[in-house]
Coordinates of C-alpha atoms and ligand atoms in Angstrom, one line a residue:
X1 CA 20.7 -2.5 13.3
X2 CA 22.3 0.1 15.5
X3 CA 21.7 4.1 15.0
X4 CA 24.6 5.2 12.5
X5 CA 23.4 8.9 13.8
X6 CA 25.9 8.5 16.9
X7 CA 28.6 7.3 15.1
X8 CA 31.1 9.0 13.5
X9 CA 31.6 8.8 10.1
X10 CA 34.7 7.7 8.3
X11 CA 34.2 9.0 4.7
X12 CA 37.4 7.8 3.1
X13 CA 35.2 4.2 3.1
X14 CA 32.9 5.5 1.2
X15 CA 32.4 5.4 -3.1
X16 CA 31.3 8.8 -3.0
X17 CA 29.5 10.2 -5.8
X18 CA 31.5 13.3 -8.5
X19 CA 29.5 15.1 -10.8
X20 CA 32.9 16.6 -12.6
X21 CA 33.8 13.0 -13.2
X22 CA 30.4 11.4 -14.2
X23 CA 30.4 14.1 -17.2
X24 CA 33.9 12.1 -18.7
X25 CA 33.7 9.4 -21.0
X26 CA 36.8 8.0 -20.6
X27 CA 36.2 4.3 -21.0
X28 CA 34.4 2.3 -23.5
X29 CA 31.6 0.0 -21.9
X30 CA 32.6 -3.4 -21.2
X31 CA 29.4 -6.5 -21.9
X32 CA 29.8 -8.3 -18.9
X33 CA 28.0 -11.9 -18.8
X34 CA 29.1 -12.6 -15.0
X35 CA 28.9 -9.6 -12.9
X36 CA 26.1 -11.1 -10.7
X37 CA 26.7 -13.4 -7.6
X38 CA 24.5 -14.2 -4.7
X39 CA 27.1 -13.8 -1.5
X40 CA 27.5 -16.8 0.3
X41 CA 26.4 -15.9 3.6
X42 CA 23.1 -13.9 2.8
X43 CA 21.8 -16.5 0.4
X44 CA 18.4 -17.3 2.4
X45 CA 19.0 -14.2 4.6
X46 CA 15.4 -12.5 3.1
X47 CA 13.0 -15.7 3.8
X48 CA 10.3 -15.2 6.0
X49 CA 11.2 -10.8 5.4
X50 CA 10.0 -8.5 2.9
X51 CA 10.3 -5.5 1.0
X52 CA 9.0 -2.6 -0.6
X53 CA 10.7 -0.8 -3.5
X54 CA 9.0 3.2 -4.3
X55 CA 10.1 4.1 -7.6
X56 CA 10.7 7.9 -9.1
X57 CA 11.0 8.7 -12.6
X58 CA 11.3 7.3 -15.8
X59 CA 10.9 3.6 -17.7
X60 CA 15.0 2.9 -17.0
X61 CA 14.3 3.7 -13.1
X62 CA 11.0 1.0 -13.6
X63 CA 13.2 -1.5 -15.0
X64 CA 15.9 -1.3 -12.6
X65 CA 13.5 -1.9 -9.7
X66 CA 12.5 -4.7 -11.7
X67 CA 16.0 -6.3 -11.6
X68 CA 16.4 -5.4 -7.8
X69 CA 13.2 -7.0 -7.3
X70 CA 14.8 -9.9 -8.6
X71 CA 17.8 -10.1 -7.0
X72 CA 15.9 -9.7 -3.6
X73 CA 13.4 -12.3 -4.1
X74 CA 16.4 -14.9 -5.1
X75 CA 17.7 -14.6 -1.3
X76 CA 14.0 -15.3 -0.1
X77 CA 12.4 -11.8 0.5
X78 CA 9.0 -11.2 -0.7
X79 CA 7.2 -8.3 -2.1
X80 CA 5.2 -5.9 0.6
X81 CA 2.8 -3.5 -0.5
X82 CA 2.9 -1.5 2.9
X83 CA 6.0 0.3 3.8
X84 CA 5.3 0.4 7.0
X85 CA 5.2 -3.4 7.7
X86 CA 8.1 -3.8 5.2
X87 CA 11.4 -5.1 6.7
X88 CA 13.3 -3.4 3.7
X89 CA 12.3 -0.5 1.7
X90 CA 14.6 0.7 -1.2
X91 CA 13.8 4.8 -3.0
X92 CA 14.7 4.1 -6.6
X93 CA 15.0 8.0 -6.9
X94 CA 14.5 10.2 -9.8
X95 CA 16.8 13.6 -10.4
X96 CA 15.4 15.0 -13.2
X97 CA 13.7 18.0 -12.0
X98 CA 13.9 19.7 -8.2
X99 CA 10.2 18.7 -7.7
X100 CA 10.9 14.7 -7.6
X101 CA 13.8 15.4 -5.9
X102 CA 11.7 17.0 -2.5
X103 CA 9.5 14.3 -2.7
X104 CA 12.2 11.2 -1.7
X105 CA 13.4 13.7 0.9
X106 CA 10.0 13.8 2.6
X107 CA 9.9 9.8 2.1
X108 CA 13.6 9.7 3.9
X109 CA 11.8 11.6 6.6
X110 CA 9.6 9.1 6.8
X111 CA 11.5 5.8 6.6
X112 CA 13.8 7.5 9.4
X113 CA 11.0 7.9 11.4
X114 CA 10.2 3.5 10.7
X115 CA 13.6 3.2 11.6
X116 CA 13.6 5.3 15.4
X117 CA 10.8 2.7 15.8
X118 CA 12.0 -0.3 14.6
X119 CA 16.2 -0.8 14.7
X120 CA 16.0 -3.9 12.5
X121 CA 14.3 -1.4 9.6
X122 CA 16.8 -1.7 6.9
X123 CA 16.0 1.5 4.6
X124 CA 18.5 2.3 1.3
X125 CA 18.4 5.3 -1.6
X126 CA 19.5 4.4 -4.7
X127 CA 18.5 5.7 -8.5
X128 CA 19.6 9.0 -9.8
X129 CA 19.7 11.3 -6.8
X130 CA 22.4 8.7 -5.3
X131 CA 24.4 9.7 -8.4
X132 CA 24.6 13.6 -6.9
X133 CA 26.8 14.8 -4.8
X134 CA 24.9 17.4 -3.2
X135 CA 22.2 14.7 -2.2
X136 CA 24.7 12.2 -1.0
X137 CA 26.5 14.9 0.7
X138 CA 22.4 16.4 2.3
X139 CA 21.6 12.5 3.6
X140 CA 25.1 12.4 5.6
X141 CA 25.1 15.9 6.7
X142 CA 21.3 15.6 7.8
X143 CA 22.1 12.1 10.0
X144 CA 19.2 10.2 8.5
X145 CA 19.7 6.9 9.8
X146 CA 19.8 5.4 5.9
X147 CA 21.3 2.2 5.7
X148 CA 22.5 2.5 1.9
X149 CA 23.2 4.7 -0.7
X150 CA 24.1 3.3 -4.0
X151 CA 24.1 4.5 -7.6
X152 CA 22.8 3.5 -10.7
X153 CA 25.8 1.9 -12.1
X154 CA 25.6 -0.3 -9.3
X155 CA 22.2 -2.2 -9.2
X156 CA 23.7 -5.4 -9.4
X157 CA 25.8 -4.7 -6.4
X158 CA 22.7 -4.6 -4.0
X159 CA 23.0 -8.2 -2.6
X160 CA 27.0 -7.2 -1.6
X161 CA 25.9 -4.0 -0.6
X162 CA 23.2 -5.7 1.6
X163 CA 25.7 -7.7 2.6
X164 CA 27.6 -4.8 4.1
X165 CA 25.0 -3.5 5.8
X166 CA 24.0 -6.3 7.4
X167 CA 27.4 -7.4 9.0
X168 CA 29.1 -4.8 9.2
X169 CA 26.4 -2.5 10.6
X170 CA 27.3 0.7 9.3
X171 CA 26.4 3.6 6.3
X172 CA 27.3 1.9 3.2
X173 CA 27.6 4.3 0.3
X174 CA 28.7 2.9 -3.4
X175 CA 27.9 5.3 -5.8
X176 CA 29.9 4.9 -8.9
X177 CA 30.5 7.7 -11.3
X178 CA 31.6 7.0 -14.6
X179 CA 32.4 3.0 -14.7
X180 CA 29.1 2.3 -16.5
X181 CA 29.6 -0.9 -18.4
X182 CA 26.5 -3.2 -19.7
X183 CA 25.7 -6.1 -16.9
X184 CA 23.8 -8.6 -18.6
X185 CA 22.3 -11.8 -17.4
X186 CA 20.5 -10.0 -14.2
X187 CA 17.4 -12.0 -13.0
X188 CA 14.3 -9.4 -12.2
X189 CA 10.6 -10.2 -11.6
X190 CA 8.7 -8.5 -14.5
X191 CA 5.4 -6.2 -12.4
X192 CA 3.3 -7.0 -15.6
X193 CA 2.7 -10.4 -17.4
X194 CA 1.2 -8.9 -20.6
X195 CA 3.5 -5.8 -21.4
X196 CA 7.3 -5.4 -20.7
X197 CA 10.3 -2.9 -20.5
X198 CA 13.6 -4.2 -22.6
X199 CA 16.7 -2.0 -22.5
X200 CA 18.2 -1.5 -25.7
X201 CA 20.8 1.3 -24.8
X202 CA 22.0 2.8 -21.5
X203 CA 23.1 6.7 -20.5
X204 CA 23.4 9.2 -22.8
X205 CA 25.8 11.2 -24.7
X206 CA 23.6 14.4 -25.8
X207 CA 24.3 16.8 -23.0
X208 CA 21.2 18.7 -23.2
X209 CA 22.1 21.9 -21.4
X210 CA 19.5 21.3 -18.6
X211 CA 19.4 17.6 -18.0
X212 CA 21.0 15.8 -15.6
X213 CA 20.8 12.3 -16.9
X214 CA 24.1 12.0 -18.8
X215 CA 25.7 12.8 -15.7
X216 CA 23.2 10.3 -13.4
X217 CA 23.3 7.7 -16.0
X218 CA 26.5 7.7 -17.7
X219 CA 27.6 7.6 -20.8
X220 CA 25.5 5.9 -24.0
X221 CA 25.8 1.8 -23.8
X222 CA 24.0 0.0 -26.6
X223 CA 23.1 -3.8 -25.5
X224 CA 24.3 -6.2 -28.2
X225 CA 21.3 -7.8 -30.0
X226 CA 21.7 -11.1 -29.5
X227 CA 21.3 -9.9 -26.0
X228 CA 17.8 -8.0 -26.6
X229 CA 16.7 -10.3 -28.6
X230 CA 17.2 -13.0 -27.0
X231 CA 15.2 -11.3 -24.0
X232 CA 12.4 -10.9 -26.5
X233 CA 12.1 -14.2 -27.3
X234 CA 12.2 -15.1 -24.1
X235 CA 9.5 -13.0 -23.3
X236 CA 7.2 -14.4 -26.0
X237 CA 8.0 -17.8 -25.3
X238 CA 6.4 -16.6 -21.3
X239 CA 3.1 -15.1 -22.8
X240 CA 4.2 -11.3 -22.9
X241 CA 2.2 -9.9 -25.7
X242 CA 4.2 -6.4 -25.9
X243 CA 7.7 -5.3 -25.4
X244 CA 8.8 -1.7 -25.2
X245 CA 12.2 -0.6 -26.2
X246 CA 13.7 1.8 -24.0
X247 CA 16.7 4.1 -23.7
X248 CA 16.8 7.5 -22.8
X249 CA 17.3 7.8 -27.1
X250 CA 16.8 4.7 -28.3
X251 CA 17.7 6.4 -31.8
X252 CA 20.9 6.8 -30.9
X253 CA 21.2 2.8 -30.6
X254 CA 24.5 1.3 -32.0
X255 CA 26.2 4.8 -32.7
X256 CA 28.7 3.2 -30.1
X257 CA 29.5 0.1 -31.2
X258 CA 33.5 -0.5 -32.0
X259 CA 33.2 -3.2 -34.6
X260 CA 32.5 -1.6 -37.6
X261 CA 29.5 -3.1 -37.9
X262 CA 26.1 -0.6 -39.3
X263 CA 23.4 -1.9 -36.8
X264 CA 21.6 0.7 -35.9
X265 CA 18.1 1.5 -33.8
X266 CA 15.8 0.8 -37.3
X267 CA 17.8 -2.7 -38.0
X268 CA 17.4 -3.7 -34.3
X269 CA 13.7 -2.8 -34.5
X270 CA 12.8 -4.6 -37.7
X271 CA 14.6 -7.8 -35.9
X272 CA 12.6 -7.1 -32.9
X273 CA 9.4 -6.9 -34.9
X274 CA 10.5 -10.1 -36.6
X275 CA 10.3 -11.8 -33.5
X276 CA 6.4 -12.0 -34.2
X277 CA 5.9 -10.7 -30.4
X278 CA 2.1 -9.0 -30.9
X279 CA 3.5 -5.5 -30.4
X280 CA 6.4 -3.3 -30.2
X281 CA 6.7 0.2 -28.9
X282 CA 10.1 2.1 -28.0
X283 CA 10.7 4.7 -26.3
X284 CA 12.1 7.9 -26.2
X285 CA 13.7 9.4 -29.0
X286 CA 15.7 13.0 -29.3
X287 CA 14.5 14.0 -32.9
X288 CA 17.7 15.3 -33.6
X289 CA 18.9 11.8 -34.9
X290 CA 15.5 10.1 -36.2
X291 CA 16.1 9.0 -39.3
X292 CA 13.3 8.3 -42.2
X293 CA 14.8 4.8 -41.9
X294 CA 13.2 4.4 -38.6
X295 CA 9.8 5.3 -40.3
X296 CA 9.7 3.2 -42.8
X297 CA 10.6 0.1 -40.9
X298 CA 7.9 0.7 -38.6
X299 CA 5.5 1.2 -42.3
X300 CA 7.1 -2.4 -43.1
X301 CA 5.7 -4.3 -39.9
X302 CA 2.0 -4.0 -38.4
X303 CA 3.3 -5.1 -34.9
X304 CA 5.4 -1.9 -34.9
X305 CA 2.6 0.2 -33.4
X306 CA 1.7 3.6 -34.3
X307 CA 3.2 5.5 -31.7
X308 CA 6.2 8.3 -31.8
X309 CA 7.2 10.1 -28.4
X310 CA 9.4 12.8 -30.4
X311 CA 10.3 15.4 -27.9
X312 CA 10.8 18.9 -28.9
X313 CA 10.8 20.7 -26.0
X314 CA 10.7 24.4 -27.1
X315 CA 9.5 25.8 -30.7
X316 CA 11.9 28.7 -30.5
X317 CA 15.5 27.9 -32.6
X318 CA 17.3 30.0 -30.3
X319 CA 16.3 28.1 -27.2
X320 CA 16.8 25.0 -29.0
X321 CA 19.8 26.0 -29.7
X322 CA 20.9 27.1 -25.7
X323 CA 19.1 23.8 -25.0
X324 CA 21.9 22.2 -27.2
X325 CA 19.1 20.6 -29.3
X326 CA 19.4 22.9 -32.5
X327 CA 17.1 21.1 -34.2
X328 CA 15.3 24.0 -37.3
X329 CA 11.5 23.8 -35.8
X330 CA 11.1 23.3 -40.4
X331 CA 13.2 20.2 -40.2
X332 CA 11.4 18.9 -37.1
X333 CA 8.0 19.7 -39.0
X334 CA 8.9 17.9 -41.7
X335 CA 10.0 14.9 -40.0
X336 CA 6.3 14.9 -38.4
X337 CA 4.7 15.1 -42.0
X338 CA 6.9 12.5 -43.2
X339 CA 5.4 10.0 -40.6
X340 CA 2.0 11.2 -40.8
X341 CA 2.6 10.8 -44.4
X342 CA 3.5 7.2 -44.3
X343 CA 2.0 5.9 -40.7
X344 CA -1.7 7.2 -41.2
X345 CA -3.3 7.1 -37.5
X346 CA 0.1 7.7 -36.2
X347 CA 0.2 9.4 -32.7
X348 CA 2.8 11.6 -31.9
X349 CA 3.6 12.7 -28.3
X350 CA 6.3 15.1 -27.1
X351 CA 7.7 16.8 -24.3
X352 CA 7.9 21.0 -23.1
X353 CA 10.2 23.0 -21.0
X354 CA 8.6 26.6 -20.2
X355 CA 10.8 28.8 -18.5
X356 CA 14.4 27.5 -19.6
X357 CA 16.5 30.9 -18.2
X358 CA 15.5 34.3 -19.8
X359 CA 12.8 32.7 -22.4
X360 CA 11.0 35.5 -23.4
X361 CA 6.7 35.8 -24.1
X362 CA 7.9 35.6 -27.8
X363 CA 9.7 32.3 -27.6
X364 CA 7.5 30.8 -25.6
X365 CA 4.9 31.9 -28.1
X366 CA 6.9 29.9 -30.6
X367 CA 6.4 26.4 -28.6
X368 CA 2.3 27.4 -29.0
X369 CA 2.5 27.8 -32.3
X370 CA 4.4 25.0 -32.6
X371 CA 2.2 23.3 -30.9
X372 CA -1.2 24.1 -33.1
X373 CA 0.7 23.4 -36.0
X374 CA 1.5 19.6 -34.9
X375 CA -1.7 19.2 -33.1
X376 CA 0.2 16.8 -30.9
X377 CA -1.8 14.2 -29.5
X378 CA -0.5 14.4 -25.7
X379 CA 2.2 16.5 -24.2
X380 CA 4.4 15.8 -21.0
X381 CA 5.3 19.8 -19.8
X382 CA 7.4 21.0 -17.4
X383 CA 9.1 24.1 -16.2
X384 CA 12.6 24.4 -16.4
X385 CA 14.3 23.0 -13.0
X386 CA 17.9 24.1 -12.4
X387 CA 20.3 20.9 -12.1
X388 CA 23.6 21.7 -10.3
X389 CA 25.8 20.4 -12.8
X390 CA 24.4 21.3 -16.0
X391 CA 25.5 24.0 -17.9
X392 CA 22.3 25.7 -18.0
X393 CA 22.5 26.2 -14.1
X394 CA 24.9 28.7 -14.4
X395 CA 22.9 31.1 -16.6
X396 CA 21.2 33.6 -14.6
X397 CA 17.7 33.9 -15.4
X398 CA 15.3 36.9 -15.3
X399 CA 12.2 35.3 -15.4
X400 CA 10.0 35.1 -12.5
X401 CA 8.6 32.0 -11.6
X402 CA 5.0 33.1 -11.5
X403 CA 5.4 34.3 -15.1
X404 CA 6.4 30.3 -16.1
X405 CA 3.7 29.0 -13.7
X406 CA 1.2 31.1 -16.5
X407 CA 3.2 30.2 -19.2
X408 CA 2.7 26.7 -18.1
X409 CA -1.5 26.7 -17.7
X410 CA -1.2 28.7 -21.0
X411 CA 0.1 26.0 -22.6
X412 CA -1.3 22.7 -20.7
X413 CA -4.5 24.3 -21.3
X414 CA -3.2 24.0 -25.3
X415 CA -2.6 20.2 -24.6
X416 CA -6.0 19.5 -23.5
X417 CA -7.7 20.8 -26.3
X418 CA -5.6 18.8 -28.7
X419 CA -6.1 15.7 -27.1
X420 CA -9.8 16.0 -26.9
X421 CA -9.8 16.7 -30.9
X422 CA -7.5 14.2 -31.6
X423 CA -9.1 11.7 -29.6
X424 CA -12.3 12.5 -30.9
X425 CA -11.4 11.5 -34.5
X426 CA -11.5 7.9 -33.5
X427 CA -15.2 7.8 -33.1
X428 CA -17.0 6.2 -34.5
X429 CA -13.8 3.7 -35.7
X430 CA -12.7 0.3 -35.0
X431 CA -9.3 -0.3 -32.8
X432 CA -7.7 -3.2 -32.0
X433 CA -7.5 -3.1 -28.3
X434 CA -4.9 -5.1 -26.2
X435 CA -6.5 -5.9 -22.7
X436 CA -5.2 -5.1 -19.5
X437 CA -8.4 -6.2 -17.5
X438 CA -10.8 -4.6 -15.6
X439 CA -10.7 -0.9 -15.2
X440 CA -9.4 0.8 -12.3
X441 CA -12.4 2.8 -11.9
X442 CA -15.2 0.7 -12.8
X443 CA -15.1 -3.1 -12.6
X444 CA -17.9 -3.5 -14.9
X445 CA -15.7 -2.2 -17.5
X446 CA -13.0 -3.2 -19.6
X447 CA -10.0 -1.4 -20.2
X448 CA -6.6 -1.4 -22.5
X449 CA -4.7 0.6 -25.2
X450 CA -4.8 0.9 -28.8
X451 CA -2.1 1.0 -31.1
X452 CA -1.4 4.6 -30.6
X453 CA -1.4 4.1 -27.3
X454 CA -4.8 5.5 -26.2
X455 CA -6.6 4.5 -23.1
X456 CA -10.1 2.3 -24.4
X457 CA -12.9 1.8 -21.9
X458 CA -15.2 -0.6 -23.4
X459 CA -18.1 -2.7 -22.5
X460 CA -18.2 -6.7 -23.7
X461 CA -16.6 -9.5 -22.7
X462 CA -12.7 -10.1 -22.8
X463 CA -9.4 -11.6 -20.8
X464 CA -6.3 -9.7 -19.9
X465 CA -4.2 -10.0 -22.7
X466 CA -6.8 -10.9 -25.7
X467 CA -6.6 -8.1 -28.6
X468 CA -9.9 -7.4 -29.3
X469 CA -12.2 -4.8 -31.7
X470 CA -13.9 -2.2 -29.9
X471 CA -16.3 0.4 -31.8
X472 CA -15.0 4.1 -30.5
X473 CA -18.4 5.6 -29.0
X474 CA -17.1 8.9 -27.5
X475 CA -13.9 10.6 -26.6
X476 CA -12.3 12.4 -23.7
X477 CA -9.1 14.1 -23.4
X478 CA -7.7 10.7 -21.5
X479 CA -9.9 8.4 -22.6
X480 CA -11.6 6.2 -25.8
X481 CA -15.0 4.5 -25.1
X482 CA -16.3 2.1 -26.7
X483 CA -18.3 -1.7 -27.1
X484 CA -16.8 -4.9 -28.3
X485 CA -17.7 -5.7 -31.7
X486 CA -16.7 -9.1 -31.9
Ligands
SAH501 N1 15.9 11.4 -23.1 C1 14.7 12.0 -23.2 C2 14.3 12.8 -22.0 C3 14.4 12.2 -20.6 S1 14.0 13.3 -19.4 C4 14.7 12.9 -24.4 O1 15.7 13.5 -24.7 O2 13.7 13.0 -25.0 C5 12.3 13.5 -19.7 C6 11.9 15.0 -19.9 O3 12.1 15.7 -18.7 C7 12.6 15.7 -20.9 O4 12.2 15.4 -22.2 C8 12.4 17.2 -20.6 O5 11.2 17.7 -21.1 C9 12.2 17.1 -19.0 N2 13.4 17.6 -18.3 C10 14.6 17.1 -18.3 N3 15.4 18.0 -17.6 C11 14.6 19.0 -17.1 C12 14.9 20.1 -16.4 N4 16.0 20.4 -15.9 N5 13.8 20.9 -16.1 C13 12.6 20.6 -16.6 N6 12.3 19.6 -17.3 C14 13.3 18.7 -17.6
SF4_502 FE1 18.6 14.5 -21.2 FE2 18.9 15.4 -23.7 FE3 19.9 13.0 -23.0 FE4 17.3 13.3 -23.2 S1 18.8 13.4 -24.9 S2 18.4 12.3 -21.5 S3 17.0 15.4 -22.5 S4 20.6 15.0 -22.3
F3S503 FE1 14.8 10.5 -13.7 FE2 17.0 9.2 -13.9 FE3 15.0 8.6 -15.5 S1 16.9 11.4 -13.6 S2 14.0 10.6 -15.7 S3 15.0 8.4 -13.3 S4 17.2 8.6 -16.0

């Protein structure tokens, strides 16, 4: 492949991505059945090469890679642990916070480098940072020699875009703003055999004042459910043991649908647990919407498993409410009762912004209190990351950063404590574990998760897959120990 650094760059070719544009919702999704073709001319064009996807981010990023993993290995390509040796090497990038995003800029360094070395290097950036401008416009300003740059509405392009790149030897960028439609029917190579990702919706429509995923991911497409379903069963009739629902909030399932027909996220999880697959999960779900229908269909079925992510992300009403998540922190604790209430042993994870512009110690304090009230079982905190594009970048905020970096320790320090206690209460009890296999740590040990989606070390005797009863012996902030019993 030639150096595109020397060449000039024409960029009315180019899909280029709009931020302005990608916050409309101007068109409803379309289901499309046939939006996948294999182009004529690249058909074996990977045999003998292979490649190396580096994913960022969350479950939707996961799956995607899984579906271009797919589409690559149709045209003969085959999986490569080592970048370096890899003849392709896709970023499946992440634009959530500021942090991920300066991490696939130092990889870009790096794949340039591969490429200065080795001409025939194909390297492309695709995910949620291809969806922003400013990156897009960072990668062609900077003259990394990147091959592709596509966007998360168009995964299924990547064999066309590949395409391009390889005959026409030039940039290709396709980023797409705001067609988002649902693109069923994709192949993708599942990375685990036991436990898999199923979309149920796609995008979002909640505009959290500091998140940039409505505008990365588009606006909210529920898959029908003949469609998920149908994915489930297939999975089951393959061996899978577990699927997990995901959506960036799954609760919001169905609210789009046009055809006057109520299916919403707890009907579409009582037909998923009535596929008899061994376990469900879903995740994640904005508690603004979570209805007590969704908790009493996961009473109703044992295969639902006893696990809520329900993030909060501030116990202050007024930052809720700049958050545009005005949830009442009462409302929010009764929800919590209400499951504990009805789903003893139920887990209940959540997710924390310190720092969102001009928090003060006070409101901050709130999200502690919150937090010893709920004795949450795990936390996922962050600080607040300015996202051009939001509406919260725009705020000026007062608070130094070192102030949030304390605020942060403050509370992860919080997080720790409640996980130890909370794991702790499972000594000395029986779980059902499912089993991944060996542990990564030590090989004479087994390891796998409980319903509520703890880590279990045990000793005994078991295969990948089995569910199996393991005595809880002791308790550590990440893990469960334990022995077979049976
Ligand atoms: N859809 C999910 C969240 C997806 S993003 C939900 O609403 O629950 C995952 C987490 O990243 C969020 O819950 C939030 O805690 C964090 N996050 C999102 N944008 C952020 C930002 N700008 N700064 C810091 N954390 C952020
Ligand atoms: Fe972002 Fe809010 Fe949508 Fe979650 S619900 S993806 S935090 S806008
Ligand atoms: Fe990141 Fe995009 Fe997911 S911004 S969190 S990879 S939806």
């Amino acid at each position: 492949m030639d150096s595109k650094s020397t060449k000039k760059r024409d960029l009315s070719k180019y899909f280029l991505p709009d931020i302005r544009q990608a916050r409309k919702r101007i068109k409803k999704a379309d289901i499309i059945k046939d939006g996948f073709e294999i182009p004529a001319n690249i058909i074996n064009y990977g045999e003998g090469k292979t490649y190396h996807i580096k994913t960022f981010g969350c479950q939707s990023n996961l799956r995607d890679t899984e579906v271009m993993m797919g589409m690559l290995e149709l045209i003969g390509y085959e999986y490569n642990e080592d970048v370096n040796t890899s003849d392709l090497v896709l970023l499946n990038t992440c634009a959530v916070r500021e942090h991920a995003e300066s991490k696939v800029f130092a990889d870009i360094g790096i794949l340039d480098r591969i490429k200065k070395s080795n001409p025939n290097f194909i390297f492309g950036v695709c995910g949620c940072m291809a969806q922003e401008e400013a990156v897009v416009n960072r990668i062609l300003k900077s003259n990394f020699n990147v091959d592709f740059i596509f966007g998360t509405h168009n995964v299924h392009r990547i064999l066309n875009l590949l395409e391009q790149v390889i005959f026409e030897k030039n940039l290709v960028v396709e980023v797409w703003s705001h067609e988002g439609n649902v693109i069923e029917n994709l192949p993708s190579k599942r990375t685990n055999n036991l436990k898999g990702f199923v979309n149920v919706m796609y995008g979002c429509d909640k505009f959290c004042t500091y998140c940039i995923v409505p505008m990365t991911r588009g606006k909210i497409r529920s898959r029908r459910k003949e469609d998920i379903l149908d994915e489930v069963h297939q999975m089951i009739s393959e061996g899978y043991k577990e699927v997990t629902l995901i959506g960036q909030n799954v609760n919001s399932y169905g609210i789009d649908f046009d055809n006057g027909e109520n299916y919403l996220f707890n009907n579409l999880l009582e037909d998923v647990a009535k596929t008899g697959i061994e376990r469900v999960r879903f995740t994640t779900s904005n508690p603004w919407n979570f209805t007590r229908s969704i908790v009493d269909t996961m009473k109703k079925y044992p295969n639902i498993m006893p696990h809520i992510h329900l993030p909060i992300q501030s116990g202050d009403e007024t930052i809720l409410k700049k958050m545009n998540r005005p949830m009442k922190i009462g409302d929010y604790i009764d929800l919590v009762d209400y499951i504990r209430a009805n789903i003893p042993n139920c887990s209940i994870t959540t997710d924390l912004i310190v720092g969102f512009p001009n928090e003060t110690k006070e409101q901050f304090n709130k999200t502690l209190e919150l937090y010893k009230r709920i004795e949450f079982d795990n936390a996922f905190t962050f600080i607040y990351s300015k996202r051009d594009g939001t509406v919260a970048a725009i705020i000026p905020d007062e608070i130094p950063l070192s102030e949030k970096k304390e605020r942060l320790q403050e509370l992860n320090e919080m997080v720790k404590t409640f996980s130890k206690k909370n794991n702790e209460k499972y000594v000395n009890k029986v779980l059902d574990v499912l089993v991944d296999g060996p542990s990564k740590k030590d090989k004479t040990v087994i390891s796998g998760y409980s319903p509520q989606w703890k880590v279990v070390n045990f000793t005994g005797s078991a295969k990948s897959g089995e569910i199996v009863k393991v005595l809880i012996t002791s308790a550590s902030r990440f893990t469960l120990n334990g022995k077979m019993i049976d």
